[in-house]
Structures are given as C-alpha cells and as structure tokens.
Tab-separated table of C-alpha atoms and ligand atoms in Angstrom:
chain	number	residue	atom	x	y	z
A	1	UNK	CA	75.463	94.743	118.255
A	2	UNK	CA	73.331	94.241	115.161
A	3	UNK	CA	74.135	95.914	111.809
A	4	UNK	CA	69.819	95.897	111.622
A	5	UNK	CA	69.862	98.284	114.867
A	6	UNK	CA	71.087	101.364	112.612
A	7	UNK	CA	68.016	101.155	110.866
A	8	UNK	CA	65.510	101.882	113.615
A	9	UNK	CA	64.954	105.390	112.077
A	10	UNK	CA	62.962	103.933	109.016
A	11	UNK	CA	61.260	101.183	111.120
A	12	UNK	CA	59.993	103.542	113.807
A	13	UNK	CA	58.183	105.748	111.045
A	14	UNK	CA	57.285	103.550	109.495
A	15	UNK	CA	54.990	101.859	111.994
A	16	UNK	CA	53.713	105.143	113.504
A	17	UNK	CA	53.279	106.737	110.328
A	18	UNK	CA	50.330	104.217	108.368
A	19	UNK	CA	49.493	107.281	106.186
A	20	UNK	CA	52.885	108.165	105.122
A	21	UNK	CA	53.876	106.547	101.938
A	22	UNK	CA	57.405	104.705	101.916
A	23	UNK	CA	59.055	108.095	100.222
A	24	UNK	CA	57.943	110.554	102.741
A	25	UNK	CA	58.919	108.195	105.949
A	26	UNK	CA	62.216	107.820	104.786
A	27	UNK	CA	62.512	111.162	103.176
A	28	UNK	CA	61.947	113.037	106.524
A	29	UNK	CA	64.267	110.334	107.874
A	30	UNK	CA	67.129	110.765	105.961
A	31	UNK	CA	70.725	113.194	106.381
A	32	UNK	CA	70.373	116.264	104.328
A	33	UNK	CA	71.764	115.511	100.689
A	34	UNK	CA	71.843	111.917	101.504
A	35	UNK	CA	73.471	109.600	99.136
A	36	UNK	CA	73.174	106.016	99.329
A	37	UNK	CA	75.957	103.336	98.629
A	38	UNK	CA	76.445	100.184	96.746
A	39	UNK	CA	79.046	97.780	96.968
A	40	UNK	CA	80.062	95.402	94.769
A	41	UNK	CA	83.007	92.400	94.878
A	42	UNK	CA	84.850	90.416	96.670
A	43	UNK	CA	86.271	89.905	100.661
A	44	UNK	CA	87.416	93.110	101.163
A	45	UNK	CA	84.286	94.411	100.793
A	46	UNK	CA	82.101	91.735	101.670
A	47	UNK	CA	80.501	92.694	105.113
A	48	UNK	CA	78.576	89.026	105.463
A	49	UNK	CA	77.257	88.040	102.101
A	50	UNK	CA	79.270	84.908	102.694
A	51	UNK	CA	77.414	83.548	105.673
A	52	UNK	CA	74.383	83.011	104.033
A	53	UNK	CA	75.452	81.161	100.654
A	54	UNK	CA	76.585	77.517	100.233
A	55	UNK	CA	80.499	77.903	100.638
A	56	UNK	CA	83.679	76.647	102.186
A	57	UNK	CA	85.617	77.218	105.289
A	58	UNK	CA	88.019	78.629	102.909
A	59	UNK	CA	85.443	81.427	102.231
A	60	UNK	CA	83.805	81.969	105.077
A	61	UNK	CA	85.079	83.829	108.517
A	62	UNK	CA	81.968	83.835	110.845
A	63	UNK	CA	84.343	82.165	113.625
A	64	UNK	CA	86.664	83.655	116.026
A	65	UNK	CA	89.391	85.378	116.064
A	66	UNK	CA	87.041	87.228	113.141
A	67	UNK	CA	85.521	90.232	114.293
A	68	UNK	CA	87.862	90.045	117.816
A	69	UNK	CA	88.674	94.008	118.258
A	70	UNK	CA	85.535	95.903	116.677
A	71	UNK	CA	82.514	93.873	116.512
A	72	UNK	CA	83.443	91.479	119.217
A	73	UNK	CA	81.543	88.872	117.447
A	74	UNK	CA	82.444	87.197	113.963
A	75	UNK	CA	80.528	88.856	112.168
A	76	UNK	CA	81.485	87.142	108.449
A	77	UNK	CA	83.402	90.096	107.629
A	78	UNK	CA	87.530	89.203	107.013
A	79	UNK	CA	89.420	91.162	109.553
A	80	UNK	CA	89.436	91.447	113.335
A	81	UNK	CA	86.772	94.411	112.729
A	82	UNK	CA	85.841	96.673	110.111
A	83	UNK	CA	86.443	95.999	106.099
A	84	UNK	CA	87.173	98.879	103.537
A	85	UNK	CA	83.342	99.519	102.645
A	86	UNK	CA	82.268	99.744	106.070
A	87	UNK	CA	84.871	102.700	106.641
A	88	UNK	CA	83.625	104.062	103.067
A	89	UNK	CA	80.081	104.392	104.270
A	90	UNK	CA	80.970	105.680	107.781
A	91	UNK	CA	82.902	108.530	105.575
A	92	UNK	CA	79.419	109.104	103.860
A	93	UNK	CA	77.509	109.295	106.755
A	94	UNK	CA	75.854	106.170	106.312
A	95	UNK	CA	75.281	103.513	108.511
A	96	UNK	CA	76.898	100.323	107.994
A	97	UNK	CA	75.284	99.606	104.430
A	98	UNK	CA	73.398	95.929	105.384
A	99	UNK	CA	74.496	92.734	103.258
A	100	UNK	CA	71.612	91.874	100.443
A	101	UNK	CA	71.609	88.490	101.789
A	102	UNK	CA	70.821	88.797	105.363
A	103	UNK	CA	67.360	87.177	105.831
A	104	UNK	CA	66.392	90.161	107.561
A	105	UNK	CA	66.931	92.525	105.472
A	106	UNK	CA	63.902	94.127	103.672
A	107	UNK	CA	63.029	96.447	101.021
A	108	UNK	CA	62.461	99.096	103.527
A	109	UNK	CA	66.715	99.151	103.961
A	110	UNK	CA	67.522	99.830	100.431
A	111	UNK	CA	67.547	103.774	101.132
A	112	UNK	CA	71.105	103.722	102.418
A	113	UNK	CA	72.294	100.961	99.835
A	114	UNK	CA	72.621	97.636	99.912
A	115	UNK	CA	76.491	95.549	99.732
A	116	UNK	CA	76.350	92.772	97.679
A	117	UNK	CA	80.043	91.677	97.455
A	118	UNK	CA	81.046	88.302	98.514
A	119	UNK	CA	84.426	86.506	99.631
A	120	UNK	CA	86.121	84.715	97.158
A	121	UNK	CA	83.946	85.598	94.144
A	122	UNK	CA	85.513	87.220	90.544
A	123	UNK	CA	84.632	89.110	88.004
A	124	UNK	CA	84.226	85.917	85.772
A	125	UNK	CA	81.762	83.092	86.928
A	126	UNK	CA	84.145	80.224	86.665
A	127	UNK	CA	85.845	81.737	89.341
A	128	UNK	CA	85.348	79.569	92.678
A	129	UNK	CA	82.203	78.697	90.896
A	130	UNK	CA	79.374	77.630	93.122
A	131	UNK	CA	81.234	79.058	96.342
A	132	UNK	CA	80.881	82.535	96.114
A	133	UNK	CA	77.840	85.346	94.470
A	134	UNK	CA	80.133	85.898	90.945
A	135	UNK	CA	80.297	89.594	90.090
A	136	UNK	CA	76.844	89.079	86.992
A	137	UNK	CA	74.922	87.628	89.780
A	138	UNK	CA	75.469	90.461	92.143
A	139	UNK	CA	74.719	93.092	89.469
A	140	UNK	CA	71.283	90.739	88.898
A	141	UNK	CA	70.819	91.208	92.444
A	142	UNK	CA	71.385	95.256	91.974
A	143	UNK	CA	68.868	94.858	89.476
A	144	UNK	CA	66.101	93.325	91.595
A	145	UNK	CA	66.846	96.231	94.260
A	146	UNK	CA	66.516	98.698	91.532
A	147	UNK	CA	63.351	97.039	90.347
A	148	UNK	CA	62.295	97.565	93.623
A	149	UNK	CA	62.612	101.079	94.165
A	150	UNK	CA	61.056	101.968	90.653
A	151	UNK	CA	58.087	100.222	92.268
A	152	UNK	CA	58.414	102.054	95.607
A	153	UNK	CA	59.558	105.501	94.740
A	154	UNK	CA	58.491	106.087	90.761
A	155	UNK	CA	60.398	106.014	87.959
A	156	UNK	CA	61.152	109.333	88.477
A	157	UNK	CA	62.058	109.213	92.051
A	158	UNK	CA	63.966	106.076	92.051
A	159	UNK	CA	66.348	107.326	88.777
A	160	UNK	CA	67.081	110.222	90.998
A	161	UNK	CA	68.171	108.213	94.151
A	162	UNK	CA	70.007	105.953	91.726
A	163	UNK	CA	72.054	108.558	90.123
A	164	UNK	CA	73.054	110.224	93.348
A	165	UNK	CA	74.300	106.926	94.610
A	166	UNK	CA	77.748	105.574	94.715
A	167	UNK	CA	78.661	102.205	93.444
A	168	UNK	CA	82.018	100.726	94.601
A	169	UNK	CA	83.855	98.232	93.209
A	170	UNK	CA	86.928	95.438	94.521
A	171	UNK	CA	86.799	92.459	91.678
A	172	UNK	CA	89.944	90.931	89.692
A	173	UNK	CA	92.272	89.758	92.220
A	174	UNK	CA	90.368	86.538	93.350
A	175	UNK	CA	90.276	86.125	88.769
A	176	UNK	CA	94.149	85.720	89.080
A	177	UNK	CA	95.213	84.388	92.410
A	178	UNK	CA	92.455	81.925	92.495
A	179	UNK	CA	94.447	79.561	90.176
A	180	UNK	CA	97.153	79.906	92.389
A	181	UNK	CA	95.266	79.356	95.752
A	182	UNK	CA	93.126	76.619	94.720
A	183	UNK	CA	95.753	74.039	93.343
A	184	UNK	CA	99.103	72.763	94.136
A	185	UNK	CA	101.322	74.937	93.209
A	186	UNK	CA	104.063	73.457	91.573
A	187	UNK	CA	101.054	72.785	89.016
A	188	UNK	CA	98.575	75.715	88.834
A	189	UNK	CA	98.143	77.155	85.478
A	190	UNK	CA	95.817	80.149	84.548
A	191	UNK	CA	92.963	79.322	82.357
A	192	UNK	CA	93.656	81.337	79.203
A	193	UNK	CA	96.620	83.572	77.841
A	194	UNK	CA	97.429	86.675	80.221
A	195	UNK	CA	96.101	89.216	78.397
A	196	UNK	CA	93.145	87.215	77.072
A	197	UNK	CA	92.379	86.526	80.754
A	198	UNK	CA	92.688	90.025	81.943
A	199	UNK	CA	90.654	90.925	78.746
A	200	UNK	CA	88.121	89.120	79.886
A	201	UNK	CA	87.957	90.178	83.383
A	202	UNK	CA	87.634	93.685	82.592
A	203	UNK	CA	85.029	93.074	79.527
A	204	UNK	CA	82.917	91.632	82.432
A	205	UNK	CA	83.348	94.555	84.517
A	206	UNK	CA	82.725	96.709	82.361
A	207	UNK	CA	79.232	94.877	81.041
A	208	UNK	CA	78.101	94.973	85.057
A	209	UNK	CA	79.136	98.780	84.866
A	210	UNK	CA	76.782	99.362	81.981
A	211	UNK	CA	74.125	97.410	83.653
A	212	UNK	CA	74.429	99.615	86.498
A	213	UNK	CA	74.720	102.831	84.126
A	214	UNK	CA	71.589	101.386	82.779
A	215	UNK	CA	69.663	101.477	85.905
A	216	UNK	CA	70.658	105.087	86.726
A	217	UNK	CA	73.921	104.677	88.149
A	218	UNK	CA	76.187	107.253	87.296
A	219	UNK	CA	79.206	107.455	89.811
A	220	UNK	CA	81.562	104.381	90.326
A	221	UNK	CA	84.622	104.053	92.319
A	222	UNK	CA	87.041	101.602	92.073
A	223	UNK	CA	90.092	99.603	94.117
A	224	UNK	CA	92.462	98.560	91.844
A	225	UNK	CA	94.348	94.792	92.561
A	226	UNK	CA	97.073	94.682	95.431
A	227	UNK	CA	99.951	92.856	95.066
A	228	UNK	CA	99.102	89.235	95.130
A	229	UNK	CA	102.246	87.172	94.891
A	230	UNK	CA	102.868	89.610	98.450
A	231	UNK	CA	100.128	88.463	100.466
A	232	UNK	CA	100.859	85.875	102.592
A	233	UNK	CA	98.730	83.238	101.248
A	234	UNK	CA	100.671	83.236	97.802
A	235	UNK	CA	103.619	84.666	99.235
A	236	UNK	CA	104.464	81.069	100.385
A	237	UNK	CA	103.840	79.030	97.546
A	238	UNK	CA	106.435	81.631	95.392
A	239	UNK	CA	109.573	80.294	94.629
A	240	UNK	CA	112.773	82.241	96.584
A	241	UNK	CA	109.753	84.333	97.873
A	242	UNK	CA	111.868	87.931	97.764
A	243	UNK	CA	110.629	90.865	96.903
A	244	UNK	CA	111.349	90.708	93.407
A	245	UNK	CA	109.956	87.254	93.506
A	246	UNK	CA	106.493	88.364	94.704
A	247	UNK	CA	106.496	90.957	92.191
A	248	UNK	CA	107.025	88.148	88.793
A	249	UNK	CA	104.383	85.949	90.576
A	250	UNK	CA	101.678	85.507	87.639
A	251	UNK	CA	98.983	86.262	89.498
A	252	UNK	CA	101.262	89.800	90.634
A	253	UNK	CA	101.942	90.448	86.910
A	254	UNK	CA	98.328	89.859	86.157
A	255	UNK	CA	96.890	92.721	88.718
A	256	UNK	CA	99.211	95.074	86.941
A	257	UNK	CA	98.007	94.363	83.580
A	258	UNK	CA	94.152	94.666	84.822
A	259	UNK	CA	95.482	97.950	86.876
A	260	UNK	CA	97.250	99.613	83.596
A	261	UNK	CA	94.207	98.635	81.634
A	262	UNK	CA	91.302	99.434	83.952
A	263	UNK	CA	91.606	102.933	83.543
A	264	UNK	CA	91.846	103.108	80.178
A	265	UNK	CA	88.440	101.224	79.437
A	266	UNK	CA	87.143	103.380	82.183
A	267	UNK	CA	88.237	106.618	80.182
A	268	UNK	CA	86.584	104.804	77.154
A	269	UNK	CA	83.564	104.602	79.104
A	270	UNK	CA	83.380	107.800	80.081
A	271	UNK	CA	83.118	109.117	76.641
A	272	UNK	CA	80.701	106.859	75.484
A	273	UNK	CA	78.500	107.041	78.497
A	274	UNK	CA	76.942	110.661	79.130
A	275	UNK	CA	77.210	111.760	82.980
A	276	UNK	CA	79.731	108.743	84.044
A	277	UNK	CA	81.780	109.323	86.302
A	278	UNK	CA	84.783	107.697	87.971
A	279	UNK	CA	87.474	106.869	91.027
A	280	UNK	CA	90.352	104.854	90.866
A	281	UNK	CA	92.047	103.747	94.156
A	282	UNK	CA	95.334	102.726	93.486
A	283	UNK	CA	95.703	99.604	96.030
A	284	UNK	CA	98.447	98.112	94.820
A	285	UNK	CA	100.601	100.998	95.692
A	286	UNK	CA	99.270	101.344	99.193
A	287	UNK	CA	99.826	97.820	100.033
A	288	UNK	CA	103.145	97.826	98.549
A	289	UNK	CA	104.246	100.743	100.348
A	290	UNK	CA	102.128	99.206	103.740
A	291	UNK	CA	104.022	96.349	103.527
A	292	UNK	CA	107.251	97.700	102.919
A	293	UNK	CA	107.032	100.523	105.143
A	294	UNK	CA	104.704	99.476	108.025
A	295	UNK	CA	105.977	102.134	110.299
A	296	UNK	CA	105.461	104.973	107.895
A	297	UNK	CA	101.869	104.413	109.230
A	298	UNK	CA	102.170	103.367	112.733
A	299	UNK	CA	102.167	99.221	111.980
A	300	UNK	CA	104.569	96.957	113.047
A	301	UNK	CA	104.667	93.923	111.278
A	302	UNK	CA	104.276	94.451	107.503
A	303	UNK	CA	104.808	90.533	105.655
A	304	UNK	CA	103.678	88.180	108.157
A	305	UNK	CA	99.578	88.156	109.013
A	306	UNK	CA	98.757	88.458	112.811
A	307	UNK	CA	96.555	85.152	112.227
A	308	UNK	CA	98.115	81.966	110.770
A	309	UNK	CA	101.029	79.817	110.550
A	310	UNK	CA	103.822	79.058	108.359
A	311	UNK	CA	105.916	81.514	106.709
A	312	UNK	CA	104.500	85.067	107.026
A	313	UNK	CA	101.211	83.703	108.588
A	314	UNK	CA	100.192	82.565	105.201
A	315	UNK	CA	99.181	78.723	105.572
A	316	UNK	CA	95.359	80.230	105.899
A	317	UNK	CA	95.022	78.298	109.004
A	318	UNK	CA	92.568	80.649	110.464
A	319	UNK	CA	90.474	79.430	113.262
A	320	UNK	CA	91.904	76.598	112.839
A	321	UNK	CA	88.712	75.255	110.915
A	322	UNK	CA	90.280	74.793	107.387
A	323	UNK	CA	91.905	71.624	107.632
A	324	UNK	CA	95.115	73.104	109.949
A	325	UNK	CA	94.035	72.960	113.446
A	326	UNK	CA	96.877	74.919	114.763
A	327	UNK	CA	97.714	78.406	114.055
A	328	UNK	CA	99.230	81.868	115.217
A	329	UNK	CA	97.126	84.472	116.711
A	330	UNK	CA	98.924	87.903	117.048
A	331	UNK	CA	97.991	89.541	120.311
A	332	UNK	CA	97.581	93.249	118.975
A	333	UNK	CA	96.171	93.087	115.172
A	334	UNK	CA	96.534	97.010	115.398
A	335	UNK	CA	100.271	96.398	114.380
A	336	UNK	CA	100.232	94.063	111.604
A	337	UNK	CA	98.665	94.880	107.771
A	338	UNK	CA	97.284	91.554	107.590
A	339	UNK	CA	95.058	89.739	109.749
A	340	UNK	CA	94.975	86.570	108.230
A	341	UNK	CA	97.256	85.554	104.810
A	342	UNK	CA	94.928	87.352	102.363
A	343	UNK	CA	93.232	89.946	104.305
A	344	UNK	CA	93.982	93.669	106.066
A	345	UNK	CA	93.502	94.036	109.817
A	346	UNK	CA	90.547	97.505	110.852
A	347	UNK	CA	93.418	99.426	110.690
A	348	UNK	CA	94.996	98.642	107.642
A	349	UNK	CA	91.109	99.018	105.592
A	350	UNK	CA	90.750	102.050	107.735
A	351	UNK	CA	94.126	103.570	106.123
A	352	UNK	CA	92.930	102.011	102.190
A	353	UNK	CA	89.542	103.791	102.670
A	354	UNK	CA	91.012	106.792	104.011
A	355	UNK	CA	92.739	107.000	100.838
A	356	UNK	CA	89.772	106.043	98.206
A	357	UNK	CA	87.932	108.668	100.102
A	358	UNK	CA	90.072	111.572	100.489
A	359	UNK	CA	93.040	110.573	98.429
A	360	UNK	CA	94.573	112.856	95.175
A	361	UNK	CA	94.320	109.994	92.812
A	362	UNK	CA	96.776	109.829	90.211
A	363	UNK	CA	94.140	107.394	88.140
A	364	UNK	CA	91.336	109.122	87.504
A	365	UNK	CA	89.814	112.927	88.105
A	366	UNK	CA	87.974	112.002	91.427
A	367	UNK	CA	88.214	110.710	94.789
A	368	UNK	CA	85.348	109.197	96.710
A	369	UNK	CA	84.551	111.954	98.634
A	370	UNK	CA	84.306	114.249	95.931
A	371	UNK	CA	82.018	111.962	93.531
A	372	UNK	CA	79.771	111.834	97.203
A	373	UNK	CA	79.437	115.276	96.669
A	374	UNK	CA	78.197	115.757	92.877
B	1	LIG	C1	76.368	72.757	99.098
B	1	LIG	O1	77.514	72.394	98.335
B	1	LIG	C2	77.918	71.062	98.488
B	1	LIG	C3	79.236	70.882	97.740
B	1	LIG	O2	79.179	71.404	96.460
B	1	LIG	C4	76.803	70.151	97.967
B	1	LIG	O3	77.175	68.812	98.158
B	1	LIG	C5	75.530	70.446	98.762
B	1	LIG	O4	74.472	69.699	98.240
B	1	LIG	C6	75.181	71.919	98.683
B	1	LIG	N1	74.053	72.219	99.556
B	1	LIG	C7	73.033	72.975	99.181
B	1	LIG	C8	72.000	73.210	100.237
B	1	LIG	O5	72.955	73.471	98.079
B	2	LIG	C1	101.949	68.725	93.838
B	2	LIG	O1	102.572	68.596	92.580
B	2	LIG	C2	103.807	67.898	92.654
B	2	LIG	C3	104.446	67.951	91.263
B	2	LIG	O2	103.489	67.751	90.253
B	2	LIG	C4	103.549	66.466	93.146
B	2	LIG	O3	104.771	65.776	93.269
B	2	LIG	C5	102.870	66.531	94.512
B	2	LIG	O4	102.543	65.237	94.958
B	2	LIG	C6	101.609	67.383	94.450
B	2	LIG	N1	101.068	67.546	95.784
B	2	LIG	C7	99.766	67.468	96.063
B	2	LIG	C8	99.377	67.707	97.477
B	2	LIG	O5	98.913	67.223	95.205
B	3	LIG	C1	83.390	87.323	80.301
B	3	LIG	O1	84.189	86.229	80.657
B	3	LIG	C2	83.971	85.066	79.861
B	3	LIG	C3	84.837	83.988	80.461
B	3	LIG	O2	84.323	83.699	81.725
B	3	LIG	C4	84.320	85.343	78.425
B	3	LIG	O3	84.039	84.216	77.630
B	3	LIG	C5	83.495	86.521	77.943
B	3	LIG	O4	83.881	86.864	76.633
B	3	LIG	C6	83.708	87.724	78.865
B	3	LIG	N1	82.808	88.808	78.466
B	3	LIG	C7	83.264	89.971	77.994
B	3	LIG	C8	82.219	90.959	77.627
B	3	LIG	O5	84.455	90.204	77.856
C-alpha cells in the first residue's frame, strides 16, 4: 500500500476541477472542522524521512523485519508497523500525514500536514551531524511549507489553517543518549556540563517553537524523554545494568532534567506568547511502567526487544545489516514493548499515543485531543 494512495481525494479534484482554485478543491474535500498535523523530531515519529537523506544503517530501517505486521513492507518507519504519529493522526482523522521528503510528495499534500521528523536527529545540530534532518533544519523545512501555503491560500487563509493545526514534538533523547550510543562506552563523555547541555537543548526547542508561533502555529504537543539507560540499546553498555542502574545512567538522569524543565519554559512561553497553547505527554512514565509492568497492558516481554541479540535484544543487530549479521527475531512483536533495542513495537506506540491523545496529563492543561478541538 502507498501512504500517496490516501490522497486521491485532492488529486481527483483537482484534475476534474481546472476552474477550481487550490482552496475550493481541497476545501470541499476536506472532514468538517479539519485540522491538519505537523510533526516534528526524531524515530519515533519519523514515518520515512530517513530513507531519503544520506545516512547510516544505524539510522535507517527500510529492510525487513521493519514494517513485518502492519505495512507488510519496510516502510522506513522503526517498528514492525505503525509509529506514535501515525496513530496521532489516525486519532485526528487524518490520513497518514506523508513524510516532507518523499519525492512524491507535492504542495498539493500539505492540507493534512506534512511530518518532518527524522531518525536519529536532536534538538542540537551536532547531534549525529550529517546523518539525520537536525530539529532547525526541519523547522526551515516547516517554513518553506508555510511559505507555500501563504502563496496558495492568502495570508489570510493560510494563518487560519496554520493556527488550527497541531504541531507535535519527540526531540532530546537522541541529545543525551547519542554520546552514549555512538562511542565505546567505557569512554563516552557528554559534550558540555549536564545542565548546560540540557540548557541548550531546550533553548533550541524553544527557538523552533517560536519559529513555528511565528508562522501561525499556536497549539504544540509534546512527548517528553523515556528512560534511556532502560532501552535496550544502552541498557547493555550500563554497568550492573539493574533497575536502579538504568535509572543513574547519564543519559537517564539527563531526560529527567529536560522533562522537569520542559514544562516550565513551556509555562514561560505561554505567558509571553498570546494564544499558545500546550500538551505534555509524560513518556518516561509510560515506558517505565510498560516495561516494568508489561502485563498491566496485555505485553509479555517488557526489557528484552523482539528484534536483536545480546542482552535484552539490545546489540542493534537489526536486519542483520549493521555490522552483526546474526540476530533474534521474536515471532509475535504484539507481546514485547520493543521491537528492536531503541524502538516500541505498533502496539506499544499505539498505547503512548493513546495516552498523548486522550490522556489526563499531569504536565500541562491539555491533552491532544482536546487542543484538536480548539
Ligand atoms: C554520504 O555520506 C558519506 C559519508 O559521510 C560521504 O562519503 C558521501 O559522499 C555522501 N554522499 C552524498 C551523496 O552526499
Ligand atoms: C573501549 O575503551 C576501552 C578503555 O578505554 C579500551 O580498552 C577498548 O579497547 C575500547 N574498545 C574499542 C572497541 O574501541
Ligand atoms: C543551541 O545549541 C547550541 C549548541 O549546539 C548552543 O550553542 C546554543 O546556545 C543553543 N541555543 C539556544 C537558544 O539555547
């Protein structure tokens, strides 16, 4: 199946319909109250950015067992089917929300919202620099979409779509565990002081949230940073690897600090900003208690990925195109919270969404579903 097929609607006017202008084609097209969706950050968002930049195996999962259960086809998304923002749009009444940098994708596919996030990348551009679209670069991206709706729609028309829209967020966690993944362990140091570091990851979220403001955007939702020293991928390289052990990992204590200050510069932001509005998600909570309590939600296996090898699945093995040829494949992905050693299996995004959608979130005044419906 192709993500493009959803779109027929628009295409189909569009040809029949020479007279109408771009606005009225899509207009008569559209759901009632129709919002459309932007997504910005990293893997588990990123619905196939990936596949069309210059990366590494590392980033990249357009290979089997990707996409095994849903798709049946790899379809550069990380997990045996869907990803978080593809359950987040389904909850909208979207269709799956195209990557910008599909070759096919056009201008006349903005209408529903466009995902920009991609595997691997941070909220600061040193992180896996030249491997991944950094968070600035997708918000310069967002900006040449906006550009070309003003030119489309109006200025009027366009600040009004913008406004309505929702922009999601995933970004920090590849800031702090990057360090860890990329190097040998026993010597991986992060770049600058903790709090400098998570200082400066959210002082570049928060300048790509004022771009955004600045083009119209106006509601934003947010995942905060699972627990990284419990995936599987860093799980292995921590010393002892217990619970408590996971839980000192650096790059663990780092998503905390960017979680406890997140919302704060959001509140900030929210005074300073007229008609911003915000969600926080509280990941790291649902993965802890995912991987704790698997069977609380019908899973099985809560540490080890389905897909790997090693110690909990986390040698990133994956395919086995990334250096390890041999590797683990689970035969029911339905039962474990991670498919491979960094990322959740349909089910397990299908639970996080659930939650950003419909959730009572303890960090912030909204839910998803409820920002949707201002
Ligand atoms: C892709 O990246 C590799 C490694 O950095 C580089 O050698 C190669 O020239 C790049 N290819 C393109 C098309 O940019
Ligand atoms: C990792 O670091 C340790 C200690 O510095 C060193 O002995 C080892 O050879 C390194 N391994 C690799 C693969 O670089
Ligand atoms: C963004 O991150 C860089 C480091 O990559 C840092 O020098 C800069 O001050 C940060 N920007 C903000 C606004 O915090």
């Amino acid at each position: 199946m192709s993500v493009f097929s959803l779109y027929l609607c628009s295409f189909i006017l569009i040809n029949i319909g020479h007279s109408l202008s771009f606005h009225q084609s899509h207009a008569s097209c559209l759901p009632q109250n129709h919002k459309a969706l932007f997504v910005f950050g990293d893997s588990l968002f990123d619905n196939g950015n990936n596949n069309y930049i210059n990366t590494t195996t590392f980033l990249r999962s357009n290979f089997p067992p990707y996409g095994e259960t849903f798709f049946k086809y790899p379809s550069g998304r990380f997990s045996d089917g869907r990803v978080i923002s593809d359950f987040i749009a389904g909850y909208a009444k979207l269709p799956l929300i195209p990557p910008y940098l599909h070759p096919g994708f056009t201008h006349d596919q903005y209408i529903y919202g466009v995902n920009f996030a991609s595997a691997g990348a941070g909220a600061l551009v040193e992180t896996n620099k030249g491997a991944v679209v950094d968070l600035k670069t997708q918000s310069f991206y967002f900006g040449q979409v906006s550009k070309q709706l003003r030119q489309e729609l109006g200025e009027e028309e366009a600040k009004k779509f913008l406004s309505k829209a929702v922009y999601i967020f995933s970004i920090g966690g590849n800031d702090y565990a990057a360090p860890f993944y990329n190097a040998n362990s026993s010597t991986a140091a992060i770049p600058y002081p903790q709090q400098q570091f998570v200082d400066f990851v959210i002082g570049n979220i928060s300048s790509v949230i004022k771009d955004v403001y600045n083009e119209g955007g106006r509601k934003f939702g947010f995942l905060n940073v699972y627990p990284l020293g419990y995936i599987p991928l860093l799980r292995i390289l921590v010393a002892g690897n217990s619970i408590e052990d996971c839980l000192q990992q650096e790059a663990t204590v780092l998503a905390r600090l960017q979680n406890n200050d997140l919302p704060k510069t959001l509140q900030k932001l929210e005074k300073e900003l007229s008609g911003f509005k915000y969600s926080v998600t509280d990941n790291y909570a649902a993965f802890l208690d995912l991987i704790q309590n698997p069977s609380k939600y019908g899973l099985k296996v809560g540490s080890k990925a389905c897909y790997g090898g090693s110690g909990y699945g986390g040698d990133y093995s994956c395919g086995g195109k990334r250096g390890i040829e041999t590797y683990e494949l689970c035969s029911n992905p339905n039962e474990y919270v991670f498919f491979d050693a960094a990322h959740p299996t349909d089910n397990t995004a299908h639970h996080i969404s659930h939650i950003m959608w419909m959730g009572h979130p303890k960090l912030s005044h909204y839910n998803l579903k409820q920002l949707f419906e201002l």
